[in-house]
mmCIF file with all atom_site columns, C-alpha atoms in Angstrom:
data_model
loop_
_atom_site.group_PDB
_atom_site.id
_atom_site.type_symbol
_atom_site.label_atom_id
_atom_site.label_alt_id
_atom_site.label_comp_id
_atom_site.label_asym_id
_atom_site.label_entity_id
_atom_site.label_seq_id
_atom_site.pdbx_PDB_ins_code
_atom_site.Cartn_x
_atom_site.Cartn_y
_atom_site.Cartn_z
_atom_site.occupancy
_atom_site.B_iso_or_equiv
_atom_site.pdbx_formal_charge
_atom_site.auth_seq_id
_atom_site.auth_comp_id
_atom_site.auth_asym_id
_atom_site.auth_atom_id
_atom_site.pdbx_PDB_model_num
ATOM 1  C CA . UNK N 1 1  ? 15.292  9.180  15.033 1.00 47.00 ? 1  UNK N CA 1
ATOM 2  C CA . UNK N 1 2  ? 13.615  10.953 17.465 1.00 54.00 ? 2  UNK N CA 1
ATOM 3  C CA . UNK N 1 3  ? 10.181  11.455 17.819 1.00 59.00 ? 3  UNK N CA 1
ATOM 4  C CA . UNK N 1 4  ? 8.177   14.787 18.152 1.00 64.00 ? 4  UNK N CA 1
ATOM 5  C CA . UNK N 1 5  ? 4.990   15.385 19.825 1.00 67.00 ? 5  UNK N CA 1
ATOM 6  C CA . UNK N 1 6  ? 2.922   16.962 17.703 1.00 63.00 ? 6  UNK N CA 1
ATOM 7  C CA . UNK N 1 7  ? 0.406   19.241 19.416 1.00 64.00 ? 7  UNK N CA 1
ATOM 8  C CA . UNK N 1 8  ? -1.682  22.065 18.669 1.00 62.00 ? 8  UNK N CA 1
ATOM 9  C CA . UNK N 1 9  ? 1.429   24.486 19.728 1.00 67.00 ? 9  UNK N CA 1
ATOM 10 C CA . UNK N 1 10 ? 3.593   22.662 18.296 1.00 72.00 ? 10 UNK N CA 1
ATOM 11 C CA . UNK N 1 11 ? 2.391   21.837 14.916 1.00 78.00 ? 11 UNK N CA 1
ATOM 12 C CA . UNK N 1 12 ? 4.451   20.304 12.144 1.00 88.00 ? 12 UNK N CA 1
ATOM 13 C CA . UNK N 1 13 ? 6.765   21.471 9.560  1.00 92.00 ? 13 UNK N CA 1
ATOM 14 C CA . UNK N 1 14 ? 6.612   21.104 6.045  1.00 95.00 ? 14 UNK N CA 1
ATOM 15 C CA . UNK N 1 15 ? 9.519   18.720 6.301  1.00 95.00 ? 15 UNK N CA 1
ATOM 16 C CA . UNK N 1 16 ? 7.361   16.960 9.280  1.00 94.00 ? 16 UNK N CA 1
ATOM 17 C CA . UNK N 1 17 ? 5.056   16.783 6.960  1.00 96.00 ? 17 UNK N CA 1
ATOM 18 C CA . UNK N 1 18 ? 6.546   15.228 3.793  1.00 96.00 ? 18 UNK N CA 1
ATOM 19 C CA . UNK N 1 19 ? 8.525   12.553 6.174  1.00 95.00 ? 19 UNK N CA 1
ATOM 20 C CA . UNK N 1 20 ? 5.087   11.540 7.255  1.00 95.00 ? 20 UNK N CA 1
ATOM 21 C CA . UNK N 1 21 ? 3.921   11.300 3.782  1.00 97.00 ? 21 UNK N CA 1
ATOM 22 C CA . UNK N 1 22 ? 6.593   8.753  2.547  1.00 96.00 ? 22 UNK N CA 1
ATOM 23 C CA . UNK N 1 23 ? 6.297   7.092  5.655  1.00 95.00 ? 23 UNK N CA 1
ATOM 24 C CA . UNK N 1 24 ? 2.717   6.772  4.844  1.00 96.00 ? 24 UNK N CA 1
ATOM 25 C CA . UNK N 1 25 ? 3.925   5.857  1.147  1.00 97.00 ? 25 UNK N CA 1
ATOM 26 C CA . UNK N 1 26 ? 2.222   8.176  -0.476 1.00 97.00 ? 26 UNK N CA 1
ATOM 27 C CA . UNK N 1 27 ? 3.416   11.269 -3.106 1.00 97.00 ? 27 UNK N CA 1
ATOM 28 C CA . UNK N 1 28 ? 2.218   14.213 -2.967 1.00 96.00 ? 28 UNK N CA 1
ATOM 29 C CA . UNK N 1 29 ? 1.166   13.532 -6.599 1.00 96.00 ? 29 UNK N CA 1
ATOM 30 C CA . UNK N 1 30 ? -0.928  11.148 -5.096 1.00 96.00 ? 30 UNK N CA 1
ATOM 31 C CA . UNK N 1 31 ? -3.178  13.956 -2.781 1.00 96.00 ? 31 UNK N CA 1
ATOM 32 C CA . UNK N 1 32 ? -2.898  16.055 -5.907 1.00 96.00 ? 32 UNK N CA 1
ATOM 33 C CA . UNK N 1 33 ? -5.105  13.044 -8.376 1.00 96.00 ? 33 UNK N CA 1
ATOM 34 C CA . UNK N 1 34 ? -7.020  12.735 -5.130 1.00 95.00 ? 34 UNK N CA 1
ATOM 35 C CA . UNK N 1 35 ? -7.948  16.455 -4.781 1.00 95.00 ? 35 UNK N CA 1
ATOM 36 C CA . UNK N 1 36 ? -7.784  17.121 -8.568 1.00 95.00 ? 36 UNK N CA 1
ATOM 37 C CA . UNK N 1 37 ? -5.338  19.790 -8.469 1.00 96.00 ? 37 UNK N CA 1
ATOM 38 C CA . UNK N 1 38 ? -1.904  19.923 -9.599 1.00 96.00 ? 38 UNK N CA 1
ATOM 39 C CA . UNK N 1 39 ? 1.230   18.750 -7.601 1.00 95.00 ? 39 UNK N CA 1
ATOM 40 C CA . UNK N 1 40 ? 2.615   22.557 -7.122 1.00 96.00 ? 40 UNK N CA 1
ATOM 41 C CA . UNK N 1 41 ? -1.399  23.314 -5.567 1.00 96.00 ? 41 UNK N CA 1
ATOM 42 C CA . UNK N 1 42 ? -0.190  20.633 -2.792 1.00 97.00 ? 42 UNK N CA 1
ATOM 43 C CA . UNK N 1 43 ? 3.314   21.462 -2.485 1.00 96.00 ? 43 UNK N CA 1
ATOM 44 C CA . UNK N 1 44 ? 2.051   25.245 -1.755 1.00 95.00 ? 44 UNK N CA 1
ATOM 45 C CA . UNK N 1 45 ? -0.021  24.118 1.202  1.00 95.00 ? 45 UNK N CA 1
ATOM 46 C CA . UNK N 1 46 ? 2.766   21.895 2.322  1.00 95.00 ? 46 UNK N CA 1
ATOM 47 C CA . UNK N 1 47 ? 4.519   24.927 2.315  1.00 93.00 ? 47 UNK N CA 1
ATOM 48 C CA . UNK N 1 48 ? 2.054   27.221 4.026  1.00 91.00 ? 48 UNK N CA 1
ATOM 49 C CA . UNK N 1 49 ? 2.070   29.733 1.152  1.00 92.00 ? 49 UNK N CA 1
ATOM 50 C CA . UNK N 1 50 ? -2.199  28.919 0.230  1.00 91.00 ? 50 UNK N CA 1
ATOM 51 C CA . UNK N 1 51 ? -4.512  27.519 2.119  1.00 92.00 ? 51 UNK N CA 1
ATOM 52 C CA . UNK N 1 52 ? -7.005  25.160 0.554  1.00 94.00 ? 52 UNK N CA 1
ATOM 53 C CA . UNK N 1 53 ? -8.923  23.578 3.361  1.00 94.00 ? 53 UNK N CA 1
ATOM 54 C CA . UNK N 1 54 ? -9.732  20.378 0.994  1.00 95.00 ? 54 UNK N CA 1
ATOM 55 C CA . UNK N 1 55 ? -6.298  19.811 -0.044 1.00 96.00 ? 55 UNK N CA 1
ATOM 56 C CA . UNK N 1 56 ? -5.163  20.220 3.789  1.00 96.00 ? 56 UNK N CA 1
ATOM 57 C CA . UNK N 1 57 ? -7.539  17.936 4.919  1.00 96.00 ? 57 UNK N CA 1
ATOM 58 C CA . UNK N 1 58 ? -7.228  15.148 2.069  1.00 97.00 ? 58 UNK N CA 1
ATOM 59 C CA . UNK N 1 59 ? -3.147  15.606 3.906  1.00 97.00 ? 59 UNK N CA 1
ATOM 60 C CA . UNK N 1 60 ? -4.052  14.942 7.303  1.00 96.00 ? 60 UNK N CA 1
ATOM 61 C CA . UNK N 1 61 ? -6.823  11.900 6.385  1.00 96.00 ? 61 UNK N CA 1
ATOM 62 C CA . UNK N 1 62 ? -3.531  10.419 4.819  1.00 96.00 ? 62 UNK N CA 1
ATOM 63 C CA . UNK N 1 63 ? -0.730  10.869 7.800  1.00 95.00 ? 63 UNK N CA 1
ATOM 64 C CA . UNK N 1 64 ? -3.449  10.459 10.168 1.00 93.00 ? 64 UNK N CA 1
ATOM 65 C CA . UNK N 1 65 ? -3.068  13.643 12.291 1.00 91.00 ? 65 UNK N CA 1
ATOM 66 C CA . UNK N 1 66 ? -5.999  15.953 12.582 1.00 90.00 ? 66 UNK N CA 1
ATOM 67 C CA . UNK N 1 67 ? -6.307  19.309 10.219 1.00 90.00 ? 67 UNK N CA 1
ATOM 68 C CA . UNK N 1 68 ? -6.324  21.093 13.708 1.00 87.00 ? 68 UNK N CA 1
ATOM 69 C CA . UNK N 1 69 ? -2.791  19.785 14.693 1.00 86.00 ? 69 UNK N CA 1
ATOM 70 C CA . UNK N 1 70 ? -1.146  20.062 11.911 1.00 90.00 ? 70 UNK N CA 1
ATOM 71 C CA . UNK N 1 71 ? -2.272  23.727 10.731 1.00 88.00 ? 71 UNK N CA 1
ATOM 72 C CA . UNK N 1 72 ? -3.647  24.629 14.050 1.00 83.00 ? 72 UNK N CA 1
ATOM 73 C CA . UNK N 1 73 ? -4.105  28.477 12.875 1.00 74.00 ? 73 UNK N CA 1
ATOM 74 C CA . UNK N 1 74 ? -6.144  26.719 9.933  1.00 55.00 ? 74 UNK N CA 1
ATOM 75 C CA . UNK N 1 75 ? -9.329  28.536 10.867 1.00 51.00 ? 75 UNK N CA 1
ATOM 76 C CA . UNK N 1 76 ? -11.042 25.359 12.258 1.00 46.00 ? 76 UNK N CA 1
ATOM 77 C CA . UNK N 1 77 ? -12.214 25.180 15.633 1.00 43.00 ? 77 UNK N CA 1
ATOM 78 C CA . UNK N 1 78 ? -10.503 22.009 17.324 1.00 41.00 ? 78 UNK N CA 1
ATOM 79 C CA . UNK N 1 79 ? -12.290 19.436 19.294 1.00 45.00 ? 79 UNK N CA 1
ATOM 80 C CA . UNK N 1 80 ? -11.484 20.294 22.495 1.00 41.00 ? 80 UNK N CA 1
ATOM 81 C CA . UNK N 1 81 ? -10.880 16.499 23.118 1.00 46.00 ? 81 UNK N CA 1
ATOM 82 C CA . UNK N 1 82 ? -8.918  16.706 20.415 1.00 44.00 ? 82 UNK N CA 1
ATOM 83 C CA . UNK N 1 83 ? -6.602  19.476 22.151 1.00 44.00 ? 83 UNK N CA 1
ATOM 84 C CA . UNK N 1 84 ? -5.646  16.913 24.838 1.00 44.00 ? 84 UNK N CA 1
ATOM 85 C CA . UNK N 1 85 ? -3.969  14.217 22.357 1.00 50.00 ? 85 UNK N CA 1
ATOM 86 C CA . UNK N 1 86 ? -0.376  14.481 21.154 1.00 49.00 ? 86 UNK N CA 1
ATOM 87 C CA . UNK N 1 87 ? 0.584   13.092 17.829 1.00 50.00 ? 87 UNK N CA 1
ATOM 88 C CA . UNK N 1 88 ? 4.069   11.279 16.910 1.00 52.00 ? 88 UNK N CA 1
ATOM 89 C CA . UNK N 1 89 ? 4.969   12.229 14.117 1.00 50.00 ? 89 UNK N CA 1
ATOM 90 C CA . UNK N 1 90 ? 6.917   8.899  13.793 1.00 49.00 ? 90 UNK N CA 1
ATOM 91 C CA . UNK N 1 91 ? 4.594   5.508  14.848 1.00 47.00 ? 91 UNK N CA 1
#
């Protein structure tokens, strides 16, 4: 498979996303216990359709790609060193 850079413009998808999580072995069930919210509260962000900044960032602590890369219109102001770095979504 081939991998994508992953950069503040061009941020991943939900499916980018959930491959990273079961690469990462972990359910979404799993950020939702973590969080305490339910699974669908998780899937929405996923999904881009809420925003919860705790659930985003318990998702990006887990694949190991900052908040700012992966949601990069997330209302948090990047690092600029941070801007510099590309991401594969597949290590």
């Amino acid at each position: 498979m081939k991998s994508k850079l992953v950069t503040p413009q061009n941020p991943m998808s939900p499916e980018e996303i959930r491959a990273r999580l079961i690469m990462k072995k972990v359910k979404q069930i799993d950020i939702a216990r973590q969080c305490e919210v339910s699974h669908v509260a998780v899937r929405l962000v996923i999904e881009g359709k809420t925003v919860s900044r705790r659930i985003r960032q318990a998702i990006a602590n887990v694949i190991e790609v900052p908040l700012e890369v992966i949601w990069p219109t997330s209302g948090a102001t990047p690092n600029l060193g941070d801007l510099s770095k590309t991401y594969s979504i597949f290590s």
